[in-house]
mmCIF file of C-alpha atoms in Angstrom:
data_model
loop_
_atom_site.group_PDB
_atom_site.id
_atom_site.type_symbol
_atom_site.label_atom_id
_atom_site.label_comp_id
_atom_site.label_asym_id
_atom_site.label_seq_id
_atom_site.Cartn_x
_atom_site.Cartn_y
_atom_site.Cartn_z
ATOM 1 C CA MET H 1 13.504 7.485 -24.381
ATOM 2 C CA GLN H 2 15.913 9.642 -22.402
ATOM 3 C CA LYS H 3 13.290 10.122 -19.683
ATOM 4 C CA LEU H 4 12.741 6.367 -19.416
ATOM 5 C CA LYS H 5 16.486 5.890 -19.029
ATOM 6 C CA THR H 6 16.522 8.549 -16.307
ATOM 7 C CA TYR H 7 13.714 6.861 -14.391
ATOM 8 C CA GLY H 8 15.511 3.524 -14.781
ATOM 9 C CA LEU H 9 18.619 5.020 -13.208
ATOM 10 C CA ILE H 10 16.489 6.411 -10.369
ATOM 11 C CA ILE H 11 15.052 2.941 -9.709
ATOM 12 C CA LEU H 12 18.556 1.443 -9.751
ATOM 13 C CA ALA H 13 19.782 4.091 -7.309
ATOM 14 C CA GLY H 14 16.856 3.251 -5.042
ATOM 15 C CA TRP H 15 17.847 -0.420 -5.021
ATOM 16 C CA GLN H 16 21.440 0.471 -4.222
ATOM 17 C CA SER H 17 20.410 2.642 -1.282
ATOM 18 C CA MET H 18 18.160 -0.161 -0.030
ATOM 19 C CA PHE H 19 21.001 -2.674 0.055
ATOM 20 C CA ALA H 20 23.365 -0.108 1.548
ATOM 21 C CA TRP H 21 21.497 -0.695 4.821
ATOM 22 C CA MET H 22 21.550 -4.483 4.586
ATOM 23 C CA THR H 23 21.053 -5.158 8.308
ATOM 24 C CA SER H 24 17.923 -3.007 8.468
ATOM 25 C CA PHE H 25 16.616 -4.603 5.271
ATOM 26 C CA VAL H 26 17.126 -8.159 6.555
ATOM 27 C CA LEU H 27 15.576 -7.398 9.956
ATOM 28 C CA TRP H 28 12.598 -5.787 8.286
ATOM 29 C CA ARG H 29 12.056 -8.847 6.077
ATOM 30 C CA ILE H 30 12.262 -11.109 9.150
ATOM 31 C CA GLY H 31 9.653 -8.919 10.822
ATOM 32 C CA GLN H 32 7.400 -9.335 7.791
ATOM 33 C CA VAL H 33 7.686 -13.126 8.012
ATOM 34 C CA PHE H 34 6.759 -13.103 11.715
ATOM 35 C CA SER H 35 3.777 -10.849 11.015
ATOM 36 C CA LEU H 36 2.552 -13.190 8.287
ATOM 37 C CA PHE H 37 3.093 -16.239 10.488
ATOM 38 C CA ILE H 38 1.093 -14.739 13.368
ATOM 39 C CA THR H 39 -1.798 -13.662 11.107
ATOM 40 C CA PHE H 40 -2.088 -17.051 9.406
ATOM 41 C CA SER H 41 -1.672 -18.885 12.740
ATOM 42 C CA ILE H 42 -4.580 -16.982 14.277
ATOM 43 C CA TRP H 43 -6.882 -17.838 11.390
ATOM 44 C CA ASP H 44 -5.660 -21.427 11.362
ATOM 45 C CA THR H 45 -6.754 -21.619 15.003
ATOM 46 C CA VAL H 46 -10.126 -20.006 14.211
ATOM 47 C CA PHE H 47 -10.856 -22.742 11.663
ATOM 48 C CA THR H 48 -9.832 -25.580 13.949
ATOM 49 C CA GLY H 49 -12.913 -27.786 14.264
ATOM 50 C CA THR H 50 -15.106 -25.724 11.933
ATOM 51 C CA GLU H 51 -15.546 -25.440 8.176
ATOM 52 C CA SER H 52 -16.746 -21.837 7.997
ATOM 53 C CA ALA H 53 -16.524 -18.531 9.867
ATOM 54 C CA PHE H 54 -17.724 -15.015 9.019
ATOM 55 C CA GLY H 55 -19.131 -16.338 5.749
ATOM 56 C CA PHE H 56 -15.780 -17.777 4.626
ATOM 57 C CA SER H 57 -14.650 -21.355 4.191
ATOM 58 C CA ARG H 58 -11.138 -22.310 5.258
ATOM 59 C CA SER H 59 -9.808 -22.193 1.693
ATOM 60 C CA SER H 60 -11.531 -18.885 0.903
ATOM 61 C CA ILE H 61 -10.306 -17.103 4.059
ATOM 62 C CA PHE H 62 -6.723 -18.155 3.442
ATOM 63 C CA THR H 63 -7.041 -17.119 -0.192
ATOM 64 C CA TYR H 64 -8.380 -13.792 1.097
ATOM 65 C CA LEU H 65 -5.352 -13.402 3.379
ATOM 66 C CA PHE H 66 -3.037 -14.453 0.566
ATOM 67 C CA VAL H 67 -4.434 -11.783 -1.778
ATOM 68 C CA THR H 68 -4.547 -9.009 0.827
ATOM 69 C CA ASN H 69 -0.974 -9.684 1.899
ATOM 70 C CA VAL H 70 0.323 -9.759 -1.679
ATOM 71 C CA CYS H 71 -1.540 -6.523 -2.418
ATOM 72 C CA SER H 72 -0.261 -5.013 0.832
ATOM 73 C CA ILE H 73 3.318 -5.742 -0.226
ATOM 74 C CA ILE H 74 2.696 -3.990 -3.541
ATOM 75 C CA VAL H 75 0.682 -1.054 -2.202
ATOM 76 C CA THR H 76 2.421 -0.150 1.058
ATOM 77 C CA SER H 77 6.051 -0.395 -0.040
ATOM 78 C CA THR H 78 6.799 3.299 -0.427
ATOM 79 C CA ARG H 79 9.553 5.764 0.293
ATOM 80 C CA VAL H 80 7.593 8.921 -0.409
ATOM 81 C CA GLN H 81 8.012 9.788 3.280
ATOM 82 C CA GLU H 82 11.577 10.755 2.346
ATOM 83 C CA LEU H 83 10.058 13.795 0.646
ATOM 84 C CA GLY H 84 9.115 15.083 4.088
ATOM 85 C CA GLN H 85 12.685 14.570 5.261
ATOM 86 C CA SER H 86 14.029 16.486 2.259
ATOM 87 C CA ILE H 87 11.712 19.367 3.151
ATOM 88 C CA ARG H 88 12.957 19.437 6.736
ATOM 89 C CA ASN H 89 16.680 19.229 5.908
ATOM 90 C CA GLY H 90 16.494 21.612 2.957
ATOM 91 C CA GLU H 91 17.421 19.104 0.246
ATOM 92 C CA LEU H 92 14.192 19.993 -1.540
ATOM 93 C CA SER H 93 15.778 23.258 -2.697
ATOM 94 C CA THR H 94 18.258 21.264 -4.790
ATOM 95 C CA GLN H 95 15.558 18.910 -6.076
ATOM 96 C CA LEU H 96 13.447 21.856 -7.247
ATOM 97 C CA LEU H 97 16.280 22.925 -9.559
ATOM 98 C CA GLN H 98 16.240 19.562 -11.317
ATOM 99 C CA PRO H 99 14.170 19.089 -14.514
ATOM 100 C CA ILE H 100 12.213 16.176 -13.013
ATOM 101 C CA SER H 101 9.304 16.599 -10.599
ATOM 102 C CA PRO H 102 10.157 15.500 -7.019
ATOM 103 C CA PHE H 103 6.932 13.497 -7.045
ATOM 104 C CA LEU H 104 7.868 11.602 -10.216
ATOM 105 C CA VAL H 105 11.271 10.873 -8.685
ATOM 106 C CA ARG H 106 9.631 9.452 -5.556
ATOM 107 C CA PHE H 107 7.088 7.488 -7.571
ATOM 108 C CA SER H 108 9.907 5.980 -9.658
ATOM 109 C CA ILE H 109 11.782 5.029 -6.489
ATOM 110 C CA ASP H 110 8.534 3.535 -5.189
ATOM 111 C CA LEU H 111 8.161 1.363 -8.297
ATOM 112 C CA GLY H 112 11.650 -0.029 -7.778
ATOM 113 C CA ASP H 113 10.901 -0.573 -4.103
ATOM 114 C CA LYS H 114 7.704 -2.413 -4.986
ATOM 115 C CA LEU H 115 9.503 -4.698 -7.443
ATOM 116 C CA MET H 116 12.046 -5.614 -4.788
ATOM 117 C CA ASN H 117 9.367 -6.202 -2.154
ATOM 118 C CA VAL H 118 7.277 -8.330 -4.517
ATOM 119 C CA LEU H 119 10.332 -10.505 -5.155
ATOM 120 C CA PHE H 120 11.109 -11.114 -1.482
ATOM 121 C CA GLY H 121 7.474 -11.003 -0.342
ATOM 122 C CA SER H 122 6.448 -13.713 -2.811
ATOM 123 C CA ILE H 123 9.092 -16.010 -1.371
ATOM 124 C CA GLU H 124 7.966 -15.275 2.190
ATOM 125 C CA ILE H 125 4.271 -15.803 1.464
ATOM 126 C CA GLY H 126 5.130 -18.956 -0.479
ATOM 127 C CA LEU H 127 6.898 -20.325 2.594
ATOM 128 C CA ILE H 128 3.883 -19.520 4.778
ATOM 129 C CA VAL H 129 1.506 -21.201 2.308
ATOM 130 C CA ALA H 130 3.729 -24.297 2.234
ATOM 131 C CA PHE H 131 4.070 -24.361 6.043
ATOM 132 C CA PHE H 132 0.301 -24.319 6.638
ATOM 133 C CA HIS H 133 -0.419 -26.586 3.622
ATOM 134 C CA LEU H 134 -2.882 -24.045 2.251
ATOM 135 C CA ALA H 135 -5.024 -24.492 -0.855
ATOM 136 C CA ILE H 136 -5.218 -21.119 -2.611
ATOM 137 C CA LEU H 137 -8.230 -20.640 -4.886
ATOM 138 C CA SER H 138 -7.542 -19.465 -8.443
ATOM 139 C CA PRO H 139 -9.081 -16.199 -9.701
ATOM 140 C CA ASN H 140 -11.503 -15.889 -12.601
ATOM 141 C CA LEU H 141 -9.344 -14.860 -15.560
ATOM 142 C CA GLU H 142 -12.172 -12.647 -16.840
ATOM 143 C CA MET H 143 -11.748 -10.503 -13.717
ATOM 144 C CA ILE H 144 -7.967 -10.065 -14.012
ATOM 145 C CA GLY H 145 -8.285 -6.724 -15.811
ATOM 146 C CA LEU H 146 -10.525 -5.275 -13.090
ATOM 147 C CA LEU H 147 -8.238 -6.731 -10.418
ATOM 148 C CA PHE H 148 -5.155 -5.031 -11.874
ATOM 149 C CA LEU H 149 -7.088 -1.772 -12.273
ATOM 150 C CA ALA H 150 -8.105 -1.878 -8.603
ATOM 151 C CA ILE H 151 -4.534 -2.655 -7.511
ATOM 152 C CA PHE H 152 -3.102 0.184 -9.602
ATOM 153 C CA GLY H 153 -5.686 2.578 -8.179
ATOM 154 C CA SER H 154 -4.790 1.596 -4.621
ATOM 155 C CA ILE H 155 -1.079 2.133 -5.383
ATOM 156 C CA VAL H 156 -1.755 5.658 -6.654
ATOM 157 C CA LEU H 157 -4.067 6.515 -3.751
ATOM 158 C CA PHE H 158 -1.623 5.234 -1.123
ATOM 159 C CA PHE H 159 1.147 7.295 -2.741
ATOM 160 C CA LEU H 160 -0.984 10.455 -2.818
ATOM 161 C CA ILE H 161 -2.088 10.124 0.813
ATOM 162 C CA ASN H 162 1.473 9.590 2.005
ATOM 163 C CA ALA H 163 2.688 12.475 -0.156
ATOM 164 C CA CYS H 164 0.056 14.706 1.471
ATOM 165 C CA LEU H 165 1.225 13.578 4.912
ATOM 166 C CA SER H 166 4.809 14.408 3.910
ATOM 167 C CA MET H 167 3.704 17.973 3.152
ATOM 168 C CA ILE H 168 3.137 18.481 6.884
ATOM 169 C CA ALA H 169 6.922 18.930 7.037
ATOM 170 C CA PHE H 170 6.473 22.429 5.589
ATOM 171 C CA TRP H 171 4.935 23.486 8.899
ATOM 172 C CA SER H 172 5.887 20.881 11.497
ATOM 173 C CA PRO H 173 8.913 18.655 12.167
ATOM 174 C CA ASP H 174 6.573 15.899 13.388
ATOM 175 C CA ILE H 175 5.622 13.973 10.264
ATOM 176 C CA TRP H 176 5.855 10.571 11.956
ATOM 177 C CA SER H 177 2.750 10.771 14.181
ATOM 178 C CA PRO H 178 0.186 11.446 11.399
ATOM 179 C CA ARG H 179 1.764 8.714 9.285
ATOM 180 C CA PHE H 180 1.617 6.260 12.198
ATOM 181 C CA LEU H 181 -2.071 7.083 12.750
ATOM 182 C CA PHE H 182 -2.871 6.590 9.068
ATOM 183 C CA PHE H 183 -0.994 3.293 8.864
ATOM 184 C CA THR H 184 -2.725 2.016 12.016
ATOM 185 C CA LEU H 185 -6.129 2.822 10.512
ATOM 186 C CA PHE H 186 -4.986 1.266 7.254
ATOM 187 C CA GLN H 187 -4.084 -2.022 8.928
ATOM 188 C CA LEU H 188 -7.329 -2.174 10.905
ATOM 189 C CA LEU H 189 -9.796 -1.037 8.241
ATOM 190 C CA SER H 190 -8.332 -2.178 4.917
ATOM 191 C CA GLY H 191 -8.958 -5.883 5.495
ATOM 192 C CA SER H 192 -5.318 -6.715 6.082
ATOM 193 C CA PHE H 193 -5.887 -8.826 9.200
ATOM 194 C CA PHE H 194 -9.549 -9.787 8.819
ATOM 195 C CA PRO H 195 -12.362 -9.349 6.257
ATOM 196 C CA ILE H 196 -14.286 -6.112 6.646
ATOM 197 C CA THR H 197 -17.463 -8.182 6.293
ATOM 198 C CA ALA H 198 -16.707 -9.514 9.787
ATOM 199 C CA LEU H 199 -17.534 -6.050 11.158
ATOM 200 C CA PRO H 200 -21.084 -4.911 12.054
ATOM 201 C CA GLN H 201 -23.215 -3.773 9.109
ATOM 202 C CA GLU H 202 -23.362 -0.191 10.398
ATOM 203 C CA ILE H 203 -19.568 0.091 10.360
ATOM 204 C CA GLN H 204 -19.387 -1.512 6.908
ATOM 205 C CA ARG H 205 -21.825 1.056 5.509
ATOM 206 C CA VAL H 206 -19.695 3.904 6.848
ATOM 207 C CA LEU H 207 -16.427 2.367 5.660
ATOM 208 C CA GLN H 208 -17.619 1.991 2.060
ATOM 209 C CA PHE H 209 -17.339 5.773 1.662
ATOM 210 C CA THR H 210 -13.796 5.890 3.063
ATOM 211 C CA PRO H 211 -10.610 4.943 1.170
ATOM 212 C CA PHE H 212 -9.711 2.018 3.411
ATOM 213 C CA PRO H 213 -11.759 -0.901 1.977
ATOM 214 C CA TYR H 214 -10.445 -0.145 -1.504
ATOM 215 C CA PHE H 215 -6.781 -0.714 -0.693
ATOM 216 C CA LEU H 216 -6.952 -4.491 -0.098
ATOM 217 C CA HIS H 217 -10.483 -5.709 0.670
ATOM 218 C CA LEU H 218 -11.861 -4.847 -2.774
ATOM 219 C CA GLN H 219 -9.034 -6.680 -4.525
ATOM 220 C CA ALA H 220 -9.505 -9.828 -2.440
ATOM 221 C CA ASN H 221 -13.242 -9.837 -3.122
ATOM 222 C CA ILE H 222 -12.608 -9.476 -6.865
ATOM 223 C CA TRP H 223 -10.240 -12.465 -6.727
ATOM 224 C CA LEU H 224 -12.770 -14.559 -4.785
ATOM 225 C CA GLU H 225 -15.741 -13.332 -6.883
ATOM 226 C CA ARG H 226 -17.619 -12.378 -3.733
ATOM 227 C CA ILE H 227 -18.953 -9.205 -5.363
ATOM 228 C CA THR H 228 -20.725 -8.533 -8.658
ATOM 229 C CA VAL H 229 -19.294 -6.558 -11.578
ATOM 230 C CA PRO H 230 -21.480 -3.485 -10.773
ATOM 231 C CA GLU H 231 -20.196 -3.608 -7.182
ATOM 232 C CA ILE H 232 -16.629 -3.809 -8.488
ATOM 233 C CA TRP H 233 -17.162 -0.733 -10.659
ATOM 234 C CA PHE H 234 -18.738 1.076 -7.713
ATOM 235 C CA GLY H 235 -15.614 0.326 -5.665
ATOM 236 C CA ILE H 236 -13.302 1.441 -8.467
ATOM 237 C CA GLY H 237 -15.416 4.593 -8.851
ATOM 238 C CA VAL H 238 -15.072 5.436 -5.157
ATOM 239 C CA LEU H 239 -11.345 4.715 -5.428
ATOM 240 C CA ALA H 240 -11.080 7.094 -8.409
ATOM 241 C CA GLY H 241 -12.972 9.755 -6.469
ATOM 242 C CA TRP H 242 -10.528 9.561 -3.566
ATOM 243 C CA ILE H 243 -7.588 9.690 -5.987
ATOM 244 C CA ALA H 244 -8.972 12.870 -7.566
ATOM 245 C CA LEU H 245 -9.586 14.426 -4.146
ATOM 246 C CA PHE H 246 -6.117 13.724 -2.765
ATOM 247 C CA PHE H 247 -4.500 14.804 -6.050
ATOM 248 C CA ILE H 248 -6.190 18.201 -5.702
ATOM 249 C CA VAL H 249 -5.316 18.410 -1.996
ATOM 250 C CA LEU H 250 -1.678 17.574 -2.752
ATOM 251 C CA ARG H 251 -1.423 20.272 -5.438
ATOM 252 C CA VAL H 252 -2.953 22.878 -3.136
ATOM 253 C CA ILE H 253 -0.810 22.166 -0.064
ATOM 254 C CA TRP H 254 2.302 21.799 -2.257
ATOM 255 C CA ARG H 255 1.824 25.316 -3.637
ATOM 256 C CA ILE H 256 1.070 26.752 -0.211
ATOM 257 C CA GLY H 257 3.982 24.878 1.330
ATOM 258 C CA LEU H 258 6.484 26.129 -1.250
ATOM 259 C CA ARG H 259 5.627 29.687 -0.230
ATOM 260 C CA GLU H 260 6.571 28.782 3.338
ATOM 261 C CA PHE H 261 9.653 26.773 2.383
ATOM 262 C CA GLY H 262 12.803 28.289 3.841
ATOM 263 C CA ALA H 263 15.357 25.545 3.080
ATOM 264 C CA GLU H 264 16.551 25.639 6.697
ATOM 265 C CA GLY H 265 19.010 22.802 6.155
ATOM 266 C CA ARG H 266 20.838 24.548 3.309
#
């Protein structure tokens, strides 16, 4: 019970720090709205004068975009990159003396961040849906459990990958470039802007063994029932495999990094 209270206080502190930089927060939310507007506008133009494209109807493609954007809000809202900053400025030395794992602290902050982003993101996506007069298809309630499992898996995997990227700070001050590269690949290959099925078959076959389709594309296909239950379990299995791999990688580089840690900022 005491631990739950501690994590609750961590989440509350995360919210307070978020609103401490109100201008940055507001500008970021405005940027999110513009990004959504541009994405939906492009696809609205694509479906002008036609009923289908890339194997999607107008209602199914906009439902796809709706699901991927909601999932993106949940999955990508993270502040684990601050762990890299604490390594560079030496604050990690203080955090290591605390009885709570730095990773659990960051994950708790992430949960609070996700709750806040879901609140504001839902309003923003709702406005976009109303503006374009979109008809969003309802999911099969029998698939909700698998959908939530896939979303939770993508949250954990995204956290682990970003935590691994933060570990670069043990050896290099440049932790921004690798993160930028990963996020660029994420946006292009996760199905955020367009369905992966729009890509050539050869690329799709390669991508199915990478983490990227399982962040957003899998979840949208579960919602739309475009894949069978065995295919869903295959996707969740690949997702679990990547989670296990990055968990091991994180533990290894964390232990190696701590040996190199000099707490230069302290």
